[in-house]
mmCIF file of C-alpha atoms in Angstrom:
data_model
loop_
_atom_site.group_PDB
_atom_site.id
_atom_site.type_symbol
_atom_site.label_atom_id
_atom_site.label_comp_id
_atom_site.label_asym_id
_atom_site.label_seq_id
_atom_site.Cartn_x
_atom_site.Cartn_y
_atom_site.Cartn_z
ATOM 1 C CA VAL X 435 -18.737 20.689 -15.294
ATOM 2 C CA VAL X 436 -18.804 23.877 -15.907
ATOM 3 C CA PRO X 437 -15.787 25.414 -13.331
ATOM 4 C CA ASP X 438 -17.397 27.725 -10.945
ATOM 5 C CA LYS X 439 -15.482 29.639 -8.537
ATOM 6 C CA GLU X 440 -16.641 26.851 -5.740
ATOM 7 C CA PHE X 441 -15.130 24.213 -8.865
ATOM 8 C CA ILE X 442 -12.024 26.410 -8.841
ATOM 9 C CA LYS X 443 -11.449 26.875 -4.861
ATOM 10 C CA ARG X 444 -11.690 22.567 -4.274
ATOM 11 C CA LEU X 445 -9.161 22.303 -7.617
ATOM 12 C CA LYS X 446 -7.042 24.561 -5.843
ATOM 13 C CA LYS X 447 -7.364 22.991 -2.255
ATOM 14 C CA ASP X 448 -6.301 19.344 -4.076
ATOM 15 C CA LEU X 449 -3.289 21.261 -5.160
ATOM 16 C CA LYS X 450 -2.822 22.414 -2.347
ATOM 17 C CA ALA X 451 -2.873 18.817 -0.630
ATOM 18 C CA THR X 452 -1.313 16.377 -2.961
ATOM 19 C CA TYR X 453 1.977 18.341 -3.654
ATOM 20 C CA ARG X 454 3.716 17.771 -0.524
ATOM 21 C CA PHE X 455 3.378 14.212 -1.790
ATOM 22 C CA PHE X 456 4.870 14.929 -4.821
ATOM 23 C CA ILE X 457 7.681 18.203 -4.553
ATOM 24 C CA PRO X 458 9.758 16.114 -2.167
ATOM 25 C CA LEU X 459 9.602 12.732 -5.117
ATOM 26 C CA LEU X 460 10.169 15.074 -7.702
ATOM 27 C CA CYS X 461 12.946 16.814 -6.116
ATOM 28 C CA GLY X 462 13.750 14.035 -5.199
ATOM 29 C CA TYR X 463 14.026 12.427 -8.749
ATOM 30 C CA ALA X 464 15.148 16.121 -10.106
ATOM 31 C CA ILE X 465 18.586 15.982 -7.616
ATOM 32 C CA ALA X 466 19.264 11.762 -8.499
ATOM 33 C CA ALA X 467 18.804 12.681 -12.096
ATOM 34 C CA LEU X 468 21.792 15.599 -12.102
ATOM 35 C CA LEU X 469 23.814 13.322 -10.273
ATOM 36 C CA GLY X 470 23.518 10.677 -13.085
ATOM 37 C CA LYS X 471 24.337 13.478 -15.307
ATOM 38 C CA PHE X 472 27.378 14.415 -13.460
ATOM 39 C CA LEU X 473 28.395 10.762 -13.030
ATOM 40 C CA PHE X 474 28.105 10.121 -17.190
ATOM 41 C CA GLU X 475 30.180 13.157 -18.150
ATOM 42 C CA VAL X 476 33.234 11.881 -15.753
ATOM 43 C CA ILE X 477 32.506 8.175 -17.259
ATOM 44 C CA LEU X 478 33.078 9.406 -20.626
ATOM 45 C CA ALA X 479 35.914 11.367 -19.565
ATOM 46 C CA TYR X 480 38.199 9.257 -18.246
ATOM 47 C CA GLY X 481 36.860 7.115 -20.867
ATOM 48 C CA LYS X 482 38.268 9.742 -23.794
ATOM 49 C CA PHE X 483 41.854 10.982 -21.530
ATOM 50 C CA SER X 484 42.070 6.910 -20.457
ATOM 51 C CA PHE X 485 43.581 7.423 -17.108
ATOM 52 C CA GLU X 486 44.254 4.684 -14.056
ATOM 53 C CA ASP X 487 42.757 2.041 -15.020
ATOM 54 C CA ALA X 488 41.881 0.679 -11.668
ATOM 55 C CA ILE X 489 40.177 4.279 -11.088
ATOM 56 C CA PHE X 490 38.254 3.808 -14.483
ATOM 57 C CA ASN X 491 36.963 0.410 -13.485
ATOM 58 C CA GLY X 492 35.999 1.530 -10.137
ATOM 59 C CA LEU X 493 33.895 4.756 -11.753
ATOM 60 C CA THR X 494 32.281 2.979 -13.979
ATOM 61 C CA ILE X 495 31.020 0.429 -11.594
ATOM 62 C CA PHE X 496 29.911 2.680 -9.601
ATOM 63 C CA THR X 497 27.896 4.092 -11.971
ATOM 64 C CA VAL X 498 26.595 1.098 -13.342
ATOM 65 C CA PHE X 499 25.266 1.021 -10.179
ATOM 66 C CA TYR X 500 24.087 4.292 -9.436
ATOM 67 C CA PHE X 501 22.059 4.156 -12.574
ATOM 68 C CA THR X 502 20.713 0.900 -11.994
ATOM 69 C CA ILE X 503 18.992 2.528 -8.529
ATOM 70 C CA PHE X 504 18.255 5.332 -10.502
ATOM 71 C CA LEU X 505 16.277 3.056 -13.086
ATOM 72 C CA ILE X 506 13.898 1.736 -9.710
ATOM 73 C CA TYR X 507 13.860 4.933 -8.594
ATOM 74 C CA LEU X 508 12.342 6.146 -12.022
ATOM 75 C CA ILE X 509 9.850 3.020 -11.884
ATOM 76 C CA ALA X 510 9.015 4.062 -8.605
ATOM 77 C CA CYS X 511 7.918 7.711 -9.246
ATOM 78 C CA TYR X 512 5.129 6.500 -11.765
ATOM 79 C CA ILE X 513 4.819 3.668 -8.833
ATOM 80 C CA MET X 514 4.381 6.219 -5.888
ATOM 81 C CA SER X 515 2.346 8.839 -8.301
ATOM 82 C CA LEU X 516 -0.611 6.913 -8.742
ATOM 83 C CA VAL X 517 0.015 5.522 -4.794
ATOM 84 C CA PHE X 518 -0.479 9.622 -3.872
ATOM 85 C CA ILE X 519 -3.760 9.965 -6.243
ATOM 86 C CA ILE X 520 -5.506 6.889 -5.165
ATOM 87 C CA PHE X 521 -4.570 7.385 -1.141
ATOM 88 C CA ASP X 522 -5.796 11.168 -1.908
ATOM 89 C CA PHE X 523 -9.410 10.249 -3.184
ATOM 90 C CA TYR X 524 -9.765 7.188 -0.912
ATOM 91 C CA LYS X 525 -8.995 9.908 1.765
ATOM 92 C CA THR X 526 -11.192 12.341 1.368
ATOM 93 C CA MET X 527 -13.998 10.780 -0.810
ATOM 94 C CA VAL X 528 -14.790 7.188 0.987
ATOM 95 C CA SER X 529 -12.770 7.545 4.619
ATOM 96 C CA ASP X 530 -14.070 9.284 7.928
ATOM 97 C CA HIS X 531 -12.887 12.593 5.909
ATOM 98 C CA GLY X 532 -15.829 11.986 3.065
ATOM 99 C CA TYR X 533 -18.254 13.818 5.445
ATOM 100 C CA LEU X 534 -16.656 17.102 5.350
ATOM 101 C CA THR X 535 -15.854 17.130 1.789
ATOM 102 C CA HIS X 536 -19.455 15.938 0.761
ATOM 103 C CA THR X 537 -21.080 19.149 2.825
ATOM 104 C CA LEU X 538 -19.365 21.093 0.867
ATOM 105 C CA PRO X 539 -21.206 23.445 -2.321
ATOM 106 C CA VAL X 540 -19.809 21.144 -4.795
ATOM 107 C CA LYS X 541 -21.586 18.531 -6.523
ATOM 108 C CA THR X 542 -20.172 14.932 -6.411
ATOM 109 C CA SER X 543 -19.368 15.414 -10.171
ATOM 110 C CA GLN X 544 -16.966 18.329 -9.363
ATOM 111 C CA LEU X 545 -15.470 16.445 -7.237
ATOM 112 C CA ILE X 546 -14.208 13.861 -9.431
ATOM 113 C CA TRP X 547 -13.379 15.903 -11.995
ATOM 114 C CA SER X 548 -10.773 17.984 -9.731
ATOM 115 C CA LYS X 549 -9.394 14.529 -8.409
ATOM 116 C CA THR X 550 -9.170 13.813 -11.803
ATOM 117 C CA LEU X 551 -7.591 17.436 -13.142
ATOM 118 C CA VAL X 552 -5.300 17.338 -10.762
ATOM 119 C CA GLY X 553 -4.023 13.386 -10.942
ATOM 120 C CA VAL X 554 -3.523 14.325 -14.578
ATOM 121 C CA PHE X 555 -1.889 17.686 -13.793
ATOM 122 C CA TRP X 556 0.889 15.529 -11.881
ATOM 123 C CA GLN X 557 0.809 12.294 -14.483
ATOM 124 C CA VAL X 558 1.865 14.852 -17.082
ATOM 125 C CA ILE X 559 4.583 17.065 -14.459
ATOM 126 C CA VAL X 560 6.458 13.096 -13.871
ATOM 127 C CA ASN X 561 6.326 12.477 -17.700
ATOM 128 C CA LEU X 562 8.134 15.893 -18.290
ATOM 129 C CA LEU X 563 10.428 15.367 -15.520
ATOM 130 C CA VAL X 564 11.352 12.241 -16.451
ATOM 131 C CA GLY X 565 11.750 13.728 -20.803
ATOM 132 C CA LEU X 566 14.068 16.671 -19.665
ATOM 133 C CA SER X 567 16.220 14.160 -17.310
ATOM 134 C CA THR X 568 16.694 12.152 -20.989
ATOM 135 C CA PHE X 569 17.162 15.189 -23.016
ATOM 136 C CA LEU X 570 19.663 16.487 -19.962
ATOM 137 C CA LEU X 571 21.843 13.262 -19.892
ATOM 138 C CA VAL X 572 22.031 12.746 -23.825
ATOM 139 C CA ILE X 573 22.972 16.787 -24.202
ATOM 140 C CA GLY X 574 26.303 17.332 -25.853
ATOM 141 C CA HIS X 575 25.878 13.915 -27.243
ATOM 142 C CA PHE X 576 23.814 14.195 -30.169
ATOM 143 C CA SER X 577 25.969 13.534 -32.986
ATOM 144 C CA ASP X 578 27.089 10.091 -30.804
ATOM 145 C CA ILE X 579 23.531 8.899 -31.256
ATOM 146 C CA PRO X 580 21.535 8.063 -34.551
ATOM 147 C CA PHE X 581 18.971 9.445 -33.567
ATOM 148 C CA ARG X 582 17.996 9.965 -37.565
ATOM 149 C CA SER X 583 19.199 6.265 -38.763
ATOM 150 C CA PHE X 584 17.134 4.515 -35.851
ATOM 151 C CA LEU X 585 13.781 7.250 -36.336
ATOM 152 C CA ILE X 586 14.033 5.913 -39.907
ATOM 153 C CA GLU X 587 14.100 2.626 -39.622
ATOM 154 C CA PHE X 588 11.397 2.935 -36.674
ATOM 155 C CA ILE X 589 9.194 4.615 -39.337
ATOM 156 C CA LYS X 590 9.755 1.744 -42.287
ATOM 157 C CA THR X 591 8.952 -0.801 -39.144
ATOM 158 C CA ILE X 592 6.061 0.634 -38.417
ATOM 159 C CA ASN X 593 4.992 1.320 -42.268
ATOM 160 C CA LEU X 594 2.828 4.638 -41.126
ATOM 161 C CA ASN X 595 3.199 7.922 -41.575
ATOM 162 C CA PHE X 596 5.386 9.592 -38.380
ATOM 163 C CA ILE X 597 2.436 12.477 -38.195
ATOM 164 C CA THR X 598 0.402 9.745 -38.382
ATOM 165 C CA TYR X 599 2.048 7.977 -35.314
ATOM 166 C CA SER X 600 2.814 10.322 -33.285
ATOM 167 C CA SER X 601 -0.295 11.912 -33.585
ATOM 168 C CA PHE X 602 -1.982 8.857 -32.186
ATOM 169 C CA THR X 603 0.486 8.133 -29.376
ATOM 170 C CA LEU X 604 -0.298 11.614 -28.116
ATOM 171 C CA ILE X 605 -4.225 11.268 -28.102
ATOM 172 C CA ASN X 606 -4.207 7.771 -26.653
ATOM 173 C CA MET X 607 -1.562 9.172 -23.868
ATOM 174 C CA ILE X 608 -3.792 12.465 -23.107
ATOM 175 C CA ILE X 609 -6.658 9.781 -22.354
ATOM 176 C CA GLU X 610 -4.881 7.358 -20.844
ATOM 177 C CA TRP X 611 -4.112 10.018 -18.426
ATOM 178 C CA PHE X 612 -7.861 10.731 -17.755
ATOM 179 C CA SER X 613 -8.504 7.086 -17.852
ATOM 180 C CA ARG X 614 -5.863 5.856 -15.193
ATOM 181 C CA PRO X 615 -7.142 8.151 -12.153
ATOM 182 C CA LEU X 616 -10.643 7.333 -13.339
ATOM 183 C CA MET X 617 -11.033 3.455 -13.253
ATOM 184 C CA ILE X 618 -8.731 3.010 -10.271
ATOM 185 C CA PHE X 619 -11.640 5.633 -8.819
ATOM 186 C CA ALA X 620 -14.318 3.505 -10.107
ATOM 187 C CA CYS X 621 -13.225 0.327 -8.249
ATOM 188 C CA ILE X 622 -12.781 1.942 -4.814
ATOM 189 C CA ALA X 623 -16.839 3.513 -5.247
ATOM 190 C CA ILE X 624 -17.683 0.101 -6.435
ATOM 191 C CA GLY X 625 -15.585 -1.510 -3.294
ATOM 192 C CA GLN X 626 -18.419 1.249 -1.892
ATOM 193 C CA LEU X 627 -20.945 -1.491 -2.338
ATOM 194 C CA TRP X 628 -19.130 -4.310 -0.331
ATOM 195 C CA LYS X 629 -20.499 -3.010 3.565
ATOM 196 C CA ASN X 630 -17.904 -5.282 5.203
ATOM 197 C CA HIS X 631 -15.273 -6.137 2.772
ATOM 198 C CA ARG X 632 -14.414 -2.298 0.942
ATOM 199 C CA ILE X 633 -10.952 -2.385 -0.199
ATOM 200 C CA LEU X 634 -11.630 -5.779 -1.177
ATOM 201 C CA GLY X 635 -14.373 -5.371 -3.110
ATOM 202 C CA SER X 636 -12.274 -2.322 -4.486
ATOM 203 C CA ILE X 637 -9.298 -4.973 -5.491
ATOM 204 C CA LEU X 638 -11.708 -7.073 -6.717
ATOM 205 C CA ALA X 639 -13.225 -4.717 -9.164
ATOM 206 C CA TYR X 640 -9.979 -3.768 -10.362
ATOM 207 C CA ILE X 641 -8.949 -7.527 -11.218
ATOM 208 C CA GLY X 642 -12.304 -8.079 -13.079
ATOM 209 C CA ILE X 643 -11.980 -4.287 -15.477
ATOM 210 C CA TYR X 644 -8.653 -5.277 -15.960
ATOM 211 C CA MET X 645 -9.140 -8.693 -16.788
ATOM 212 C CA ALA X 646 -12.302 -7.515 -19.259
ATOM 213 C CA SER X 647 -10.184 -4.827 -21.097
ATOM 214 C CA GLN X 648 -7.646 -6.947 -21.319
ATOM 215 C CA ILE X 649 -9.850 -9.471 -23.378
ATOM 216 C CA ILE X 650 -11.587 -7.212 -24.998
ATOM 217 C CA ASN X 651 -8.803 -5.509 -26.281
ATOM 218 C CA THR X 652 -6.765 -8.662 -27.713
ATOM 219 C CA PHE X 653 -9.846 -9.718 -30.145
ATOM 220 C CA ALA X 654 -9.295 -6.108 -31.058
ATOM 221 C CA LEU X 655 -6.020 -6.557 -32.145
ATOM 222 C CA ILE X 656 -6.657 -9.710 -33.739
ATOM 223 C CA ILE X 657 -10.174 -8.116 -35.825
ATOM 224 C CA THR X 658 -7.818 -5.249 -36.528
ATOM 225 C CA ASN X 659 -4.750 -7.988 -37.810
ATOM 226 C CA GLY X 660 -2.453 -5.863 -35.437
ATOM 227 C CA ALA X 661 -1.183 -8.907 -34.485
ATOM 228 C CA ASP X 662 0.746 -9.238 -37.527
ATOM 229 C CA ILE X 663 2.174 -5.755 -37.682
ATOM 230 C CA TYR X 664 5.810 -6.635 -36.640
ATOM 231 C CA LEU X 665 5.581 -9.668 -39.687
ATOM 232 C CA LYS X 666 3.219 -8.392 -42.523
ATOM 233 C CA TYR X 667 3.961 -4.121 -41.665
ATOM 234 C CA ASN X 668 -0.002 -4.409 -42.117
ATOM 235 C CA ASN X 669 -0.638 -0.272 -42.141
ATOM 236 C CA PHE X 670 -4.229 -0.040 -41.821
ATOM 237 C CA GLY X 671 -4.158 -2.886 -39.112
ATOM 238 C CA TYR X 672 -1.375 -0.818 -37.152
ATOM 239 C CA SER X 673 -4.007 2.500 -37.539
ATOM 240 C CA GLY X 674 -6.971 1.102 -37.263
ATOM 241 C CA TYR X 675 -5.907 -0.639 -33.677
ATOM 242 C CA MET X 676 -4.689 2.510 -32.743
ATOM 243 C CA VAL X 677 -8.247 4.416 -34.039
ATOM 244 C CA TYR X 678 -9.995 1.680 -31.931
ATOM 245 C CA THR X 679 -8.147 1.988 -28.658
ATOM 246 C CA ALA X 680 -8.422 5.865 -28.828
ATOM 247 C CA ILE X 681 -12.123 5.363 -29.036
ATOM 248 C CA PHE X 682 -11.801 2.490 -26.450
ATOM 249 C CA GLY X 683 -10.152 4.729 -24.075
ATOM 250 C CA ILE X 684 -12.858 7.764 -24.122
ATOM 251 C CA ALA X 685 -15.437 4.900 -23.792
ATOM 252 C CA THR X 686 -14.294 3.204 -20.680
ATOM 253 C CA THR X 687 -13.154 6.591 -19.542
ATOM 254 C CA ILE X 688 -16.636 7.883 -19.857
ATOM 255 C CA ILE X 689 -17.865 4.994 -18.172
ATOM 256 C CA PHE X 690 -15.651 5.158 -15.189
ATOM 257 C CA PHE X 691 -16.682 8.532 -14.394
ATOM 258 C CA LEU X 692 -20.342 7.397 -14.474
ATOM 259 C CA ILE X 693 -19.838 4.855 -12.069
ATOM 260 C CA THR X 694 -18.085 6.866 -9.868
ATOM 261 C CA ASN X 695 -20.751 9.702 -10.138
ATOM 262 C CA TYR X 696 -23.269 7.129 -9.510
ATOM 263 C CA ILE X 697 -21.921 5.213 -6.570
ATOM 264 C CA LEU X 698 -20.707 8.270 -4.657
ATOM 265 C CA SER X 699 -23.803 9.937 -5.442
ATOM 266 C CA ASN X 700 -26.468 7.539 -4.581
ATOM 267 C CA HIS X 701 -24.950 4.549 -2.686
ATOM 268 C CA LEU X 702 -22.242 6.103 -0.458
ATOM 269 C CA ASN X 703 -22.733 4.802 3.210
ATOM 270 C CA LEU X 704 -19.259 6.373 5.302
ATOM 271 C CA GLU X 705 -20.304 4.537 8.163
#
């Protein structure tokens, strides 16, 4: 994809179209995280100074209840982020609104990449916000949390160089940010081949692709001896599986893009 002026313009428009969904969601999460930090500090202060037990117990119960709701909200943020990405793609690419989208002086491949990059952008923002909220929660209490001992024990468990592990994890995370929306885009595109049952076709396509990928990954896990990593601490098996995961992720991401581009370019029917 050559980032020409029309592509940049489309990218900005897609970003503008989605931020009205994401900003309220992320602002709500940020406010909830700040309130969680406040409650966390208050409960620790009450515990240290041993104020009235009735107040402490009541505050503890409320804090536990709040963090349960907060955890649900955290999960909802990830789910709704994906829902917003899917909704925008479906609305602007294959619904009635698609007539206008596909008359623009932009190639279909560029439209798909624009949607994908916007999806990746919001996934990164959500992950950064979650990371910052976690850091905010524990800041000021690092001495009370055995990070160092936990990290050392974790490295011993996987029997893998920490830099190698971190590098593969980051690479696979980035690949997943691209693969996740493109897989759904491909399923929506495949659903367009079912003239009278497009949504059903998309759902069945997703189930089929997901099951196929899980079967392939299971065989790969066995072949690389990755299934025994927690029992035998097999360094080669673990690193081998991570290499496979990266290659498989890149390959499937390319395939998902090609499927989406081919169907939307040659078999799109908006009637």
